[in-house]
Amino acid sequence: DAKTTQPTSMDCAEGRAANLPCNHSTISGNEYVYWYRQIHSQGPQYIIHGLKNNETNEMASLIITEDRKSSTLILPHATLRDTAVYYCIVRIYGQNFVFGPGTRLSVLP
Amino acid sequence: DAMVIQNPRYQVTQFGKPVTLSCSQTLNHNVMYWYQQKSSQAPKLLFHYYDKDFNNEADTPDNFQSRRPNTSFCFLDIRSPGLGDAAMYLCATSSATFSSYEQYFGPGTRLTVT
């Protein structure tokens, strides 16, 4: 079973930052937080992952709370092409990726 | 570009008629996965290969089988498709069992059962 809870859906205006929350209150010390997204009719795509520290790459930023019970994925300047289902996954080394229902993000013009 | 390729993108089969979906990769990854994704649901892992070692998920029906003849190719066989097997089937690869932070997914094959 997925170990995360996410909003079912969110809207974001084009050009604005999209902030997608994820709760993982039962996360253990050696579990990483991963984010993937799935654009309609495509396979999922890796975005970013982290353990404790905040992370940033060319796609997004990941903010993890100090107690690690929640995190936020930030798309700094959302475009229409960022419309997708975003999956937050917690995973320990050696385990499967278990996808939950995710958040359906709609970027509006 | 290195990638994961799935053919065909759309497959129609009849109820009970065996069907095979194929996946190939140019990434030279040693792990290949098959996921099933039903409409409006999240992807669900069916099984994976670490090199030639096959690992089946406990709740994967016996109706689903897989073959990996070499590093580059992996096949999903559905022996007797039922209407409930209509779904998107996703192939993915990674460079090592679960230790890699990234899985590379193909575009999927959408299976229709008539």
PDB file of N, CA and C in Angstrom, chain A residues 34 36 38 41-44 46 49 87 91 93-97 99-101, chain B residues 9 35 37 41-43 45 57 88 90 98-103 105-107:
ATOM      1  N   TYR A  34      10.388  10.350  -3.212  1.00  0.00           N
ATOM      2  CA  TYR A  34      10.550  10.480  -4.655  1.00  0.00           C
ATOM      3  C   TYR A  34       9.313  11.155  -5.246  1.00  0.00           C
ATOM      4  N   TYR A  36       7.473  11.484  -9.070  1.00  0.00           N
ATOM      5  CA  TYR A  36       7.362  11.186 -10.489  1.00  0.00           C
ATOM      6  C   TYR A  36       6.127  11.917 -11.005  1.00  0.00           C
ATOM      7  N   GLN A  38       3.213  11.838 -14.495  1.00  0.00           N
ATOM      8  CA  GLN A  38       2.748  11.104 -15.661  1.00  0.00           C
ATOM      9  C   GLN A  38       1.841  12.021 -16.471  1.00  0.00           C
ATOM     10  N   SER A  41      -1.268   9.698 -21.302  1.00  0.00           N
ATOM     11  CA  SER A  41      -0.894   8.724 -22.340  1.00  0.00           C
ATOM     12  C   SER A  41       0.611   8.518 -22.470  1.00  0.00           C
ATOM     13  N   GLN A  42       1.369   8.873 -21.443  1.00  0.00           N
ATOM     14  CA  GLN A  42       2.800   8.601 -21.434  1.00  0.00           C
ATOM     15  C   GLN A  42       3.157   7.805 -20.184  1.00  0.00           C
ATOM     16  N   GLY A  43       4.365   7.258 -20.164  1.00  0.00           N
ATOM     17  CA  GLY A  43       4.840   6.589 -18.964  1.00  0.00           C
ATOM     18  C   GLY A  43       5.280   7.600 -17.922  1.00  0.00           C
ATOM     19  N   PRO A  44       5.314   7.198 -16.652  1.00  0.00           N
ATOM     20  CA  PRO A  44       5.791   8.117 -15.610  1.00  0.00           C
ATOM     21  C   PRO A  44       7.216   8.580 -15.869  1.00  0.00           C
ATOM     22  N   TYR A  46      10.599  10.466 -13.928  1.00  0.00           N
ATOM     23  CA  TYR A  46      11.243  10.867 -12.675  1.00  0.00           C
ATOM     24  C   TYR A  46      11.401  12.387 -12.627  1.00  0.00           C
ATOM     25  N   HIS A  49      14.235  13.472  -6.043  1.00  0.00           N
ATOM     26  CA  HIS A  49      14.098  12.700  -4.817  1.00  0.00           C
ATOM     27  C   HIS A  49      14.985  13.315  -3.735  1.00  0.00           C
ATOM     28  N   TYR A  87       3.053  11.945  -8.658  1.00  0.00           N
ATOM     29  CA  TYR A  87       3.088  10.891  -7.659  1.00  0.00           C
ATOM     30  C   TYR A  87       4.209  11.150  -6.657  1.00  0.00           C
ATOM     31  N   ARG A  91      10.232   5.360  -0.306  1.00  0.00           N
ATOM     32  CA  ARG A  91      10.826   4.082  -0.684  1.00  0.00           C
ATOM     33  C   ARG A  91      12.144   3.898   0.039  1.00  0.00           C
ATOM     34  N   TYR A  93      15.710   1.589   0.269  1.00  0.00           N
ATOM     35  CA  TYR A  93      16.610   0.821  -0.600  1.00  0.00           C
ATOM     36  C   TYR A  93      16.143  -0.638  -0.673  1.00  0.00           C
ATOM     37  N   GLY A  94      15.992  -1.147  -1.887  1.00  0.00           N
ATOM     38  CA  GLY A  94      15.624  -2.543  -2.079  1.00  0.00           C
ATOM     39  C   GLY A  94      14.146  -2.794  -2.227  1.00  0.00           C
ATOM     40  N   GLN A  95      13.324  -1.785  -2.025  1.00  0.00           N
ATOM     41  CA  GLN A  95      11.878  -1.981  -2.148  1.00  0.00           C
ATOM     42  C   GLN A  95      11.373  -1.521  -3.501  1.00  0.00           C
ATOM     43  N   ASN A  96      10.145  -1.970  -3.793  1.00  0.00           N
ATOM     44  CA  ASN A  96       9.484  -1.512  -5.004  1.00  0.00           C
ATOM     45  C   ASN A  96       9.123  -0.039  -4.904  1.00  0.00           C
ATOM     46  N   PHE A  97       8.903   0.566  -6.067  1.00  0.00           N
ATOM     47  CA  PHE A  97       8.196   1.837  -6.123  1.00  0.00           C
ATOM     48  C   PHE A  97       6.702   1.509  -6.072  1.00  0.00           C
ATOM     49  N   PHE A  99       3.149   3.188  -6.342  1.00  0.00           N
ATOM     50  CA  PHE A  99       2.493   4.423  -6.755  1.00  0.00           C
ATOM     51  C   PHE A  99       1.135   4.538  -6.078  1.00  0.00           C
ATOM     52  N   GLY A 100       0.876   5.670  -5.438  1.00  0.00           N
ATOM     53  CA  GLY A 100      -0.454   5.974  -4.928  1.00  0.00           C
ATOM     54  C   GLY A 100      -1.259   6.678  -6.001  1.00  0.00           C
ATOM     55  N   PRO A 101      -2.441   7.174  -5.648  1.00  0.00           N
ATOM     56  CA  PRO A 101      -3.325   7.814  -6.650  1.00  0.00           C
ATOM     57  C   PRO A 101      -2.735   9.095  -7.238  1.00  0.00           C
TER      58      PRO A 101
ATOM     59  N   ARG B   9       1.866   0.317 -29.612  1.00  0.00           N
ATOM     60  CA  ARG B   9       1.320   1.286 -28.670  1.00  0.00           C
ATOM     61  C   ARG B   9      -0.128   0.958 -28.318  1.00  0.00           C
ATOM     62  N   TYR B  35       4.523  -3.012 -15.425  1.00  0.00           N
ATOM     63  CA  TYR B  35       3.450  -2.469 -14.611  1.00  0.00           C
ATOM     64  C   TYR B  35       2.139  -2.562 -15.387  1.00  0.00           C
ATOM     65  N   GLN B  37      -1.541  -0.542 -15.543  1.00  0.00           N
ATOM     66  CA  GLN B  37      -2.222   0.666 -15.097  1.00  0.00           C
ATOM     67  C   GLN B  37      -3.623   0.692 -15.691  1.00  0.00           C
ATOM     68  N   GLN B  41      -6.217   4.851 -12.511  1.00  0.00           N
ATOM     69  CA  GLN B  41      -5.526   4.280 -11.354  1.00  0.00           C
ATOM     70  C   GLN B  41      -4.016   4.465 -11.494  1.00  0.00           C
ATOM     71  N   ALA B  42      -3.318   4.222 -10.414  1.00  0.00           N
ATOM     72  CA  ALA B  42      -1.865   4.319 -10.417  1.00  0.00           C
ATOM     73  C   ALA B  42      -1.261   3.057 -11.026  1.00  0.00           C
ATOM     74  N   PRO B  43      -0.046   3.133 -11.539  1.00  0.00           N
ATOM     75  CA  PRO B  43       0.623   1.921 -12.033  1.00  0.00           C
ATOM     76  C   PRO B  43       0.835   0.925 -10.904  1.00  0.00           C
ATOM     77  N   LEU B  45       2.901  -2.707 -10.007  1.00  0.00           N
ATOM     78  CA  LEU B  45       3.973  -3.594 -10.456  1.00  0.00           C
ATOM     79  C   LEU B  45       3.473  -5.031 -10.563  1.00  0.00           C
ATOM     80  N   GLU B  57       5.429 -10.409  -8.341  1.00  0.00           N
ATOM     81  CA  GLU B  57       4.716  -9.862  -7.196  1.00  0.00           C
ATOM     82  C   GLU B  57       3.688 -10.883  -6.719  1.00  0.00           C
ATOM     83  N   MET B  88      -3.431  -0.105 -19.528  1.00  0.00           N
ATOM     84  CA  MET B  88      -2.151   0.314 -20.096  1.00  0.00           C
ATOM     85  C   MET B  88      -1.080  -0.540 -19.422  1.00  0.00           C
ATOM     86  N   LEU B  90       2.892  -0.838 -18.819  1.00  0.00           N
ATOM     87  CA  LEU B  90       4.096  -0.012 -18.848  1.00  0.00           C
ATOM     88  C   LEU B  90       5.337  -0.861 -18.573  1.00  0.00           C
ATOM     89  N   PHE B  98      16.327  -1.741  -7.518  1.00  0.00           N
ATOM     90  CA  PHE B  98      15.757  -0.804  -6.556  1.00  0.00           C
ATOM     91  C   PHE B  98      16.755   0.192  -5.988  1.00  0.00           C
ATOM     92  N   SER B  99      18.043   0.032  -6.260  1.00  0.00           N
ATOM     93  CA  SER B  99      18.996   0.960  -5.654  1.00  0.00           C
ATOM     94  C   SER B  99      19.104   2.236  -6.460  1.00  0.00           C
ATOM     95  N   SER B 100      18.746   2.137  -7.715  1.00  0.00           N
ATOM     96  CA  SER B 100      18.749   3.346  -8.526  1.00  0.00           C
ATOM     97  C   SER B 100      17.575   4.220  -8.127  1.00  0.00           C
ATOM     98  N   TYR B 101      17.786   5.502  -8.159  1.00  0.00           N
ATOM     99  CA  TYR B 101      16.690   6.389  -7.796  1.00  0.00           C
ATOM    100  C   TYR B 101      15.743   6.630  -8.942  1.00  0.00           C
ATOM    101  N   GLU B 102      16.079   6.150 -10.096  1.00  0.00           N
ATOM    102  CA  GLU B 102      15.259   6.489 -11.247  1.00  0.00           C
ATOM    103  C   GLU B 102      14.905   5.254 -12.050  1.00  0.00           C
ATOM    104  N   GLN B 103      13.638   5.149 -12.365  1.00  0.00           N
ATOM    105  CA  GLN B 103      13.199   4.153 -13.329  1.00  0.00           C
ATOM    106  C   GLN B 103      12.837   4.896 -14.612  1.00  0.00           C
ATOM    107  N   PHE B 105      10.653   4.823 -17.903  1.00  0.00           N
ATOM    108  CA  PHE B 105       9.449   4.185 -18.397  1.00  0.00           C
ATOM    109  C   PHE B 105       9.320   4.339 -19.909  1.00  0.00           C
ATOM    110  N   GLY B 106       8.757   3.308 -20.525  1.00  0.00           N
ATOM    111  CA  GLY B 106       8.345   3.420 -21.911  1.00  0.00           C
ATOM    112  C   GLY B 106       7.004   4.119 -22.007  1.00  0.00           C
ATOM    113  N   PRO B 107       6.520   4.319 -23.237  1.00  0.00           N
ATOM    114  CA  PRO B 107       5.262   5.044 -23.432  1.00  0.00           C
ATOM    115  C   PRO B 107       4.024   4.219 -23.119  1.00  0.00           C
TER     116      PRO B 107
END
